[in-house]
Amino acid sequence: MEQAQVRNNWTLSEIKALFNMPFNDLLFQAASVHRQHFNPNKVQISTLLSIKTGACPEDCKYCPQSGHYKTDLERERLMEVEKVVEQARIAKNKGATRFCMGAAWSDPKDRDMPYIAKMVKEVKELGLETCMTLGMLDNDKAHALRDAGLDYYNHNLDTSPEYYQQIITTRTYQDRLDTLAHVRDAGMKVCSGGIVGMGEQAKDRYGLLMQLANLPKQPESVPINMLVKVKGTPLEDVDDLDHFEFIRTIAVARIMMPKSYVRLSAGRTAMNEQMQSMCFFAGANSIFYGDKLLTTDNPEADSDMMLIKKLGMSPESAEDYSDEAYQASLESAIADKETSELFYPA
C-alpha cells in the first residue's frame, strides 16, 4: 500500500465511500495505515480527572454536568491543587503517561487561571504530559496555559456543523473552531474529536470527521466517544448506535488522520472485549484509563490492563513492560480501588 499522506481536503463523497467499503476491506486499509505510522501493539494511556463538576451553563444535550438538566450528579467546586496532583501521581503509578483535567465551565474565569496554571506546573513536574478541557478559550487564556506548560488542550467539535444545533444552542460551532485556532496559535497540541450515537445520521459522522481532518493542522489526538445515555438528559432514550458503525468510524478516522492518535473514549462500558479489540485493529491506539471519565463509567483500570496484556499489547511508554510489571500494575489498581472513584469521557 502506498504511504498514507496527511490531507486537509477531504470531501463528503470520499468519506462516504470509505464508510461504505466492505467491512473487512475497510479494516484492512485502516490497519495498514496504522502500521505505517505507529506500532500497532502499543497503546497510549491517559487518565481524565474532573477538577470541577456540574453546574455548567452550557446546554449540551448529552452532558449530565449541564445545569439545564436534572440528573443525579453531585456538584463539586474546583478541586484543590494538592488533591489534583495526588490523583496524577496515582495515575502515573498505574501506567498513565498523560493526565487530563476537565472542568465543567463555559470558559475559565480570570480568577481561576492562577490555580489552573499551578495544577499544570505541578502535574508536569511528575513527568506526565498535561491536558486540560475547560471550555472555550480566548487568545490570552490560551497563551497563559501555554506559558504554564500545558501540552494538550481538548475541545471537541462533537458532531457535524449541520447537526450541531440539535445538540447545543449555547455556543456556536464557530466558537469551537475559534478555540482550536487559539490553542494552535499559542503553540499547544490539539485534542479534538466528537461523539457518535446522538441520533445523528451517517452523513453527520462523515461531516464530523471531515471537519477534524480538514483543520489547517490535524489534531494530534482524536477522541471518538460513543454516547453514554444518562437519565435526565435529553438524549437518555436515543436509539443505540450499531456497534459495527462505531468500528467503521474508528477505521475511517484512522485512514483520514494517519498520524493522529485515535482515542477509544467514552462508551467503553457498553463494549465487550471483542469489540474493543476490533477497534484497536481498526486503528485506535489510545484509551482513557481509570474507573471514571469525568462523570460516566469507564471499564475498571485493572480490566483494561488485563485486556491489553491478553492482546499482546503494552502501554506506549513501557518498551519493556514485563509480566512482573503488568502484575504490579494490576495489584496497584486493585489496592487503590477505593480512590478510583475520583477518576471521571473527553
Short mmCIF file of C-alpha atoms in Angstrom, two decimals:
data_model
loop_
_atom_site.label_atom_id
_atom_site.label_comp_id
_atom_site.label_asym_id
_atom_site.label_seq_id
_atom_site.Cartn_x
_atom_site.Cartn_y
_atom_site.Cartn_z
CA MET A 1 0.00 0.00 0.00
CA GLU A 2 1.18 3.50 -0.84
CA GLN A 3 2.30 5.52 2.17
CA ALA A 4 -0.71 7.34 3.66
CA GLN A 5 -0.27 11.09 3.49
CA VAL A 6 -1.92 13.72 5.67
CA ARG A 7 -4.61 15.53 3.68
CA ASN A 8 -6.71 18.55 4.56
CA ASN A 9 -9.05 18.48 1.57
CA TRP A 10 -11.33 15.52 2.20
CA THR A 11 -14.77 15.59 0.56
CA LEU A 12 -18.01 14.09 1.86
CA SER A 13 -18.22 11.78 -1.14
CA GLU A 14 -14.75 10.38 -0.40
CA ILE A 15 -15.64 9.81 3.24
CA LYS A 16 -18.96 8.18 2.34
CA ALA A 17 -17.09 5.82 0.01
CA LEU A 18 -14.80 4.78 2.88
CA PHE A 19 -17.72 4.14 5.23
CA ASN A 20 -19.45 2.06 2.54
CA MET A 21 -16.49 -0.19 1.84
CA PRO A 22 -16.87 -3.89 2.67
CA PHE A 23 -16.11 -4.16 6.39
CA ASN A 24 -13.08 -6.42 6.00
CA ASP A 25 -11.59 -4.21 3.30
CA LEU A 26 -12.07 -1.09 5.42
CA LEU A 27 -10.40 -2.64 8.46
CA PHE A 28 -7.53 -3.96 6.35
CA GLN A 29 -6.91 -0.49 4.90
CA ALA A 30 -7.17 1.17 8.33
CA ALA A 31 -4.83 -1.36 9.93
CA SER A 32 -2.34 -0.90 7.10
CA VAL A 33 -2.35 2.88 7.51
CA HIS A 34 -1.97 2.47 11.27
CA ARG A 35 1.14 0.33 10.84
CA GLN A 36 2.75 2.93 8.57
CA HIS A 37 2.86 5.48 11.39
CA PHE A 38 2.53 3.61 14.69
CA ASN A 39 3.48 0.41 16.44
CA PRO A 40 0.13 -1.46 16.30
CA ASN A 41 0.84 -3.20 19.58
CA LYS A 42 1.35 -0.05 21.64
CA VAL A 43 -1.45 1.93 23.24
CA GLN A 44 -1.12 5.41 24.70
CA ILE A 45 -2.73 5.66 28.12
CA SER A 46 -4.32 8.79 29.55
CA THR A 47 -6.27 9.41 32.73
CA LEU A 48 -9.00 12.04 32.95
CA LEU A 49 -9.97 13.69 36.22
CA SER A 50 -12.90 16.02 36.80
CA ILE A 51 -11.43 19.01 38.65
CA LYS A 52 -14.75 20.85 38.80
CA THR A 53 -18.03 19.01 38.41
CA GLY A 54 -21.56 20.08 37.46
CA ALA A 55 -23.49 23.36 37.15
CA CYS A 56 -22.18 24.06 33.66
CA PRO A 57 -24.13 26.85 31.91
CA GLU A 58 -23.93 25.12 28.53
CA ASP A 59 -26.91 23.04 27.33
CA CYS A 60 -25.12 20.12 25.62
CA LYS A 61 -27.90 17.53 25.44
CA TYR A 62 -25.59 14.61 26.16
CA CYS A 63 -24.00 16.01 29.29
CA PRO A 64 -25.04 15.28 32.89
CA GLN A 65 -22.91 18.24 34.01
CA SER A 66 -25.19 20.76 32.33
CA GLY A 67 -27.07 22.96 34.76
CA HIS A 68 -30.07 22.81 32.40
CA TYR A 69 -30.94 19.19 33.27
CA LYS A 70 -31.90 17.32 36.42
CA THR A 71 -29.55 14.39 36.86
CA ASP A 72 -28.23 12.62 39.92
CA LEU A 73 -24.84 14.27 39.52
CA GLU A 74 -23.48 15.86 42.68
CA ARG A 75 -21.97 19.27 42.06
CA GLU A 76 -18.42 19.91 43.22
CA ARG A 77 -16.30 23.05 43.35
CA LEU A 78 -12.84 23.36 41.81
CA MET A 79 -10.52 20.80 43.40
CA GLU A 80 -7.54 21.88 45.45
CA VAL A 81 -4.24 21.74 43.59
CA GLU A 82 -2.75 19.26 46.05
CA LYS A 83 -5.62 16.79 45.53
CA VAL A 84 -5.27 17.02 41.76
CA VAL A 85 -1.53 16.35 41.97
CA GLU A 86 -2.12 13.36 44.23
CA GLN A 87 -4.52 11.84 41.69
CA ALA A 88 -1.98 12.50 38.96
CA ARG A 89 0.64 10.65 40.97
CA ILE A 90 -1.70 7.66 41.33
CA ALA A 91 -2.44 7.73 37.60
CA LYS A 92 1.25 7.72 36.75
CA ASN A 93 1.88 4.79 39.06
CA LYS A 94 -0.84 2.87 37.18
CA GLY A 95 0.78 3.44 33.81
CA ALA A 96 -0.72 6.69 32.52
CA THR A 97 1.59 8.96 30.52
CA ARG A 98 -0.86 11.83 30.11
CA PHE A 99 -3.04 13.40 32.78
CA CYS A 100 -6.12 15.23 31.57
CA MET A 101 -8.04 17.67 33.77
CA GLY A 102 -11.60 18.68 32.94
CA ALA A 103 -13.78 21.44 34.39
CA ALA A 104 -17.50 21.96 33.75
CA TRP A 105 -17.21 25.55 32.60
CA SER A 106 -18.37 27.55 29.61
CA ASP A 107 -14.90 29.08 29.82
CA PRO A 108 -12.34 29.56 32.60
CA LYS A 109 -12.61 32.84 34.50
CA ASP A 110 -9.67 35.10 35.26
CA ARG A 111 -9.86 34.26 38.97
CA ASP A 112 -9.38 30.55 38.18
CA MET A 113 -6.33 30.89 35.97
CA PRO A 114 -3.65 31.02 38.71
CA TYR A 115 -4.95 27.75 40.19
CA ILE A 116 -5.15 26.13 36.76
CA ALA A 117 -1.61 27.20 35.94
CA LYS A 118 -0.33 25.80 39.24
CA MET A 119 -2.06 22.46 38.55
CA VAL A 120 -0.37 22.23 35.16
CA LYS A 121 3.08 23.04 36.51
CA GLU A 122 2.91 20.59 39.39
CA VAL A 123 1.50 17.73 37.31
CA LYS A 124 4.23 18.28 34.73
CA GLU A 125 6.83 18.07 37.49
CA LEU A 126 5.71 14.45 37.98
CA GLY A 127 6.90 13.69 34.44
CA LEU A 128 3.41 13.45 32.93
CA GLU A 129 2.09 15.10 29.80
CA THR A 130 -0.69 17.51 30.67
CA CYS A 131 -4.04 18.10 29.01
CA MET A 132 -6.98 20.28 30.00
CA THR A 133 -10.55 20.75 28.86
CA LEU A 134 -12.05 23.90 30.34
CA GLY A 135 -14.48 25.06 27.66
CA MET A 136 -13.87 27.97 25.31
CA LEU A 137 -10.57 29.85 25.33
CA ASP A 138 -9.67 33.29 24.08
CA ASN A 139 -6.21 34.10 22.82
CA ASP A 140 -4.91 35.43 26.16
CA LYS A 141 -6.02 32.39 28.17
CA ALA A 142 -4.60 30.02 25.58
CA HIS A 143 -1.22 31.72 25.86
CA ALA A 144 -1.43 31.68 29.67
CA LEU A 145 -1.96 27.92 29.61
CA ARG A 146 0.92 27.55 27.17
CA ASP A 147 3.14 29.59 29.46
CA ALA A 148 2.19 27.31 32.35
CA GLY A 149 3.49 24.38 30.29
CA LEU A 150 0.23 22.78 29.13
CA ASP A 151 0.91 20.20 26.40
CA TYR A 152 -2.58 19.48 25.05
CA TYR A 153 -5.92 21.24 25.08
CA ASN A 154 -9.10 19.23 24.49
CA HIS A 155 -12.07 20.87 22.81
CA ASN A 156 -14.34 18.53 20.88
CA LEU A 157 -16.35 19.52 17.82
CA ASP A 158 -18.91 16.93 18.95
CA THR A 159 -20.72 16.41 15.63
CA SER A 160 -21.18 17.88 12.16
CA PRO A 161 -21.94 21.60 11.70
CA GLU A 162 -25.35 20.65 10.31
CA TYR A 163 -26.43 18.58 13.32
CA TYR A 164 -24.77 20.74 15.94
CA GLN A 165 -27.76 22.97 16.68
CA GLN A 166 -29.80 19.87 17.54
CA ILE A 167 -27.33 19.17 20.36
CA ILE A 168 -26.09 22.55 21.64
CA THR A 169 -27.55 26.05 21.44
CA THR A 170 -25.48 27.98 24.00
CA ARG A 171 -22.34 28.19 21.87
CA THR A 172 -21.79 28.02 18.14
CA TYR A 173 -19.74 25.69 16.01
CA GLN A 174 -17.55 28.65 15.11
CA ASP A 175 -16.91 29.24 18.81
CA ARG A 176 -15.40 25.77 18.95
CA LEU A 177 -13.30 26.29 15.84
CA ASP A 178 -12.08 29.61 17.23
CA THR A 179 -10.96 27.94 20.47
CA LEU A 180 -8.99 25.34 18.49
CA ALA A 181 -7.38 28.16 16.49
CA HIS A 182 -6.35 29.94 19.71
CA VAL A 183 -4.84 26.70 21.04
CA ARG A 184 -2.83 26.27 17.83
CA ASP A 185 -1.73 29.90 17.77
CA ALA A 186 -0.44 29.53 21.32
CA GLY A 187 1.69 26.55 20.28
CA MET A 188 -0.13 23.80 22.17
CA LYS A 189 -1.22 20.44 20.75
CA VAL A 190 -4.87 19.88 19.93
CA CYS A 191 -7.06 17.09 21.25
CA SER A 192 -10.39 17.22 19.41
CA GLY A 193 -12.94 14.62 18.38
CA GLY A 194 -16.61 14.01 18.82
CA ILE A 195 -19.49 11.88 19.99
CA VAL A 196 -21.41 9.40 17.85
CA GLY A 197 -24.72 7.77 18.65
CA MET A 198 -26.53 11.02 19.49
CA GLY A 199 -29.32 10.37 17.00
CA GLU A 200 -27.33 11.83 14.12
CA GLN A 201 -27.41 10.46 10.57
CA ALA A 202 -24.48 8.78 8.87
CA LYS A 203 -23.77 11.99 6.93
CA ASP A 204 -23.18 13.75 10.25
CA ARG A 205 -20.47 11.28 11.16
CA TYR A 206 -18.92 11.96 7.76
CA GLY A 207 -19.17 15.68 8.42
CA LEU A 208 -17.56 15.45 11.85
CA LEU A 209 -14.53 13.59 10.53
CA MET A 210 -14.27 15.95 7.55
CA GLN A 211 -14.17 18.97 9.88
CA LEU A 212 -11.44 17.39 12.02
CA ALA A 213 -9.29 16.15 9.14
CA ASN A 214 -9.60 19.40 7.19
CA LEU A 215 -8.44 21.66 10.02
CA PRO A 216 -5.32 23.62 8.99
CA LYS A 217 -3.37 21.12 11.08
CA GLN A 218 -4.97 17.84 12.09
CA PRO A 219 -5.41 17.21 15.83
CA GLU A 220 -2.62 15.23 17.44
CA SER A 221 -5.27 13.38 19.45
CA VAL A 222 -8.77 12.46 18.23
CA PRO A 223 -11.12 11.02 20.88
CA ILE A 224 -14.08 9.12 19.42
CA ASN A 225 -16.80 8.86 22.05
CA MET A 226 -19.88 6.66 21.89
CA LEU A 227 -22.78 8.35 23.63
CA VAL A 228 -23.30 7.33 27.24
CA LYS A 229 -27.00 7.82 27.85
CA VAL A 230 -27.62 9.49 31.20
CA LYS A 231 -31.03 9.67 32.82
CA GLY A 232 -32.28 13.23 32.98
CA THR A 233 -30.56 14.39 29.81
CA PRO A 234 -32.49 14.93 26.55
CA LEU A 235 -30.65 12.05 24.88
CA GLU A 236 -31.39 9.42 27.52
CA ASP A 237 -33.75 7.49 25.19
CA VAL A 238 -31.96 7.89 21.85
CA ASP A 239 -31.53 4.69 19.82
CA ASP A 240 -28.24 2.85 20.27
CA LEU A 241 -25.68 3.16 17.52
CA ASP A 242 -24.87 -0.10 15.76
CA HIS A 243 -21.50 -1.31 17.01
CA PHE A 244 -20.22 -2.01 13.51
CA GLU A 245 -20.92 1.61 12.59
CA PHE A 246 -18.84 2.72 15.57
CA ILE A 247 -15.94 0.50 14.47
CA ARG A 248 -16.27 1.92 10.95
CA THR A 249 -16.00 5.41 12.43
CA ILE A 250 -12.75 4.46 14.18
CA ALA A 251 -11.36 2.95 10.98
CA VAL A 252 -12.26 5.93 8.78
CA ALA A 253 -10.80 8.33 11.36
CA ARG A 254 -7.54 6.35 11.22
CA ILE A 255 -7.40 6.48 7.42
CA MET A 256 -8.22 10.21 7.27
CA MET A 257 -5.89 11.22 10.10
CA PRO A 258 -3.00 8.78 9.72
CA LYS A 259 -0.60 10.47 12.15
CA SER A 260 -3.11 11.30 14.88
CA TYR A 261 -3.71 9.25 17.98
CA VAL A 262 -7.27 7.91 17.72
CA ARG A 263 -8.61 7.50 21.23
CA LEU A 264 -11.24 4.96 22.19
CA SER A 265 -13.04 7.15 24.69
CA ALA A 266 -16.48 7.23 26.35
CA GLY A 267 -18.87 4.34 25.94
CA ARG A 268 -16.43 1.51 26.51
CA THR A 269 -18.60 0.04 29.28
CA ALA A 270 -21.06 -0.94 26.53
CA MET A 271 -18.30 -2.63 24.51
CA ASN A 272 -17.17 -6.17 25.17
CA GLU A 273 -13.53 -7.16 24.84
CA GLN A 274 -14.03 -8.37 21.29
CA MET A 275 -15.43 -5.02 20.14
CA GLN A 276 -12.66 -3.06 21.83
CA SER A 277 -10.10 -5.38 20.25
CA MET A 278 -11.63 -4.75 16.81
CA CYS A 279 -11.36 -1.01 17.45
CA PHE A 280 -7.65 -1.44 18.22
CA PHE A 281 -7.24 -3.40 14.99
CA ALA A 282 -9.09 -0.63 13.14
CA GLY A 283 -6.55 1.91 14.32
CA ALA A 284 -7.46 3.08 17.81
CA ASN A 285 -4.23 3.46 19.76
CA SER A 286 -5.15 5.46 22.84
CA ILE A 287 -7.53 4.95 25.75
CA PHE A 288 -8.62 6.68 28.89
CA TYR A 289 -7.57 4.58 31.85
CA GLY A 290 -9.46 4.67 35.13
CA ASP A 291 -12.90 3.93 36.52
CA LYS A 292 -14.47 7.29 35.64
CA LEU A 293 -14.38 9.60 32.62
CA LEU A 294 -15.46 12.92 34.11
CA THR A 295 -18.83 11.65 35.35
CA THR A 296 -19.58 8.48 33.39
CA ASP A 297 -18.40 4.94 34.00
CA ASN A 298 -15.32 3.56 32.29
CA PRO A 299 -14.00 -0.02 32.33
CA GLU A 300 -12.12 -0.69 35.53
CA ALA A 301 -8.43 0.06 35.28
CA ASP A 302 -7.32 -3.49 36.10
CA SER A 303 -9.67 -4.85 33.40
CA ASP A 304 -8.04 -2.53 30.88
CA MET A 305 -4.58 -3.79 31.77
CA MET A 306 -5.69 -7.39 31.53
CA LEU A 307 -7.21 -6.82 28.08
CA ILE A 308 -4.08 -5.04 26.87
CA LYS A 309 -1.98 -7.95 28.06
CA LYS A 310 -4.36 -10.51 26.56
CA LEU A 311 -3.94 -8.84 23.16
CA GLY A 312 -0.16 -8.90 23.42
CA MET A 313 -0.12 -5.11 23.56
CA SER A 314 1.59 -2.81 26.02
CA PRO A 315 1.44 0.83 27.12
CA GLU A 316 3.32 3.04 24.68
CA SER A 317 5.73 4.41 27.30
CA ALA A 318 6.81 0.98 28.54
CA GLU A 319 9.03 -0.59 25.89
CA ASP A 320 9.98 -3.42 28.23
CA TYR A 321 6.70 -3.85 30.05
CA SER A 322 7.31 -7.25 31.64
CA ASP A 323 4.83 -9.69 33.10
CA GLU A 324 6.04 -8.65 36.53
CA ALA A 325 5.32 -5.00 35.76
CA TYR A 326 1.88 -5.89 34.50
CA GLN A 327 1.19 -7.83 37.67
CA ALA A 328 2.40 -4.95 39.82
CA SER A 329 0.15 -2.58 37.89
CA LEU A 330 -2.85 -4.88 38.35
CA GLU A 331 -2.20 -5.20 42.05
CA SER A 332 -1.84 -1.42 42.35
CA ALA A 333 -5.14 -0.88 40.53
CA ILE A 334 -6.93 -3.25 42.87
CA ALA A 335 -5.27 -1.92 46.01
CA ASP A 336 -6.17 1.66 45.13
CA LYS A 337 -9.75 0.82 44.22
CA GLU A 338 -11.14 2.98 46.99
CA THR A 339 -9.56 6.08 45.46
CA SER A 340 -10.54 5.32 41.87
CA GLU A 341 -13.98 6.89 42.17
CA LEU A 342 -12.26 10.24 41.86
CA PHE A 343 -11.42 9.35 38.27
CA TYR A 344 -14.01 10.51 35.90
CA PRO A 345 -15.02 10.99 28.66
CA ALA A 346 -13.25 13.69 26.51
#
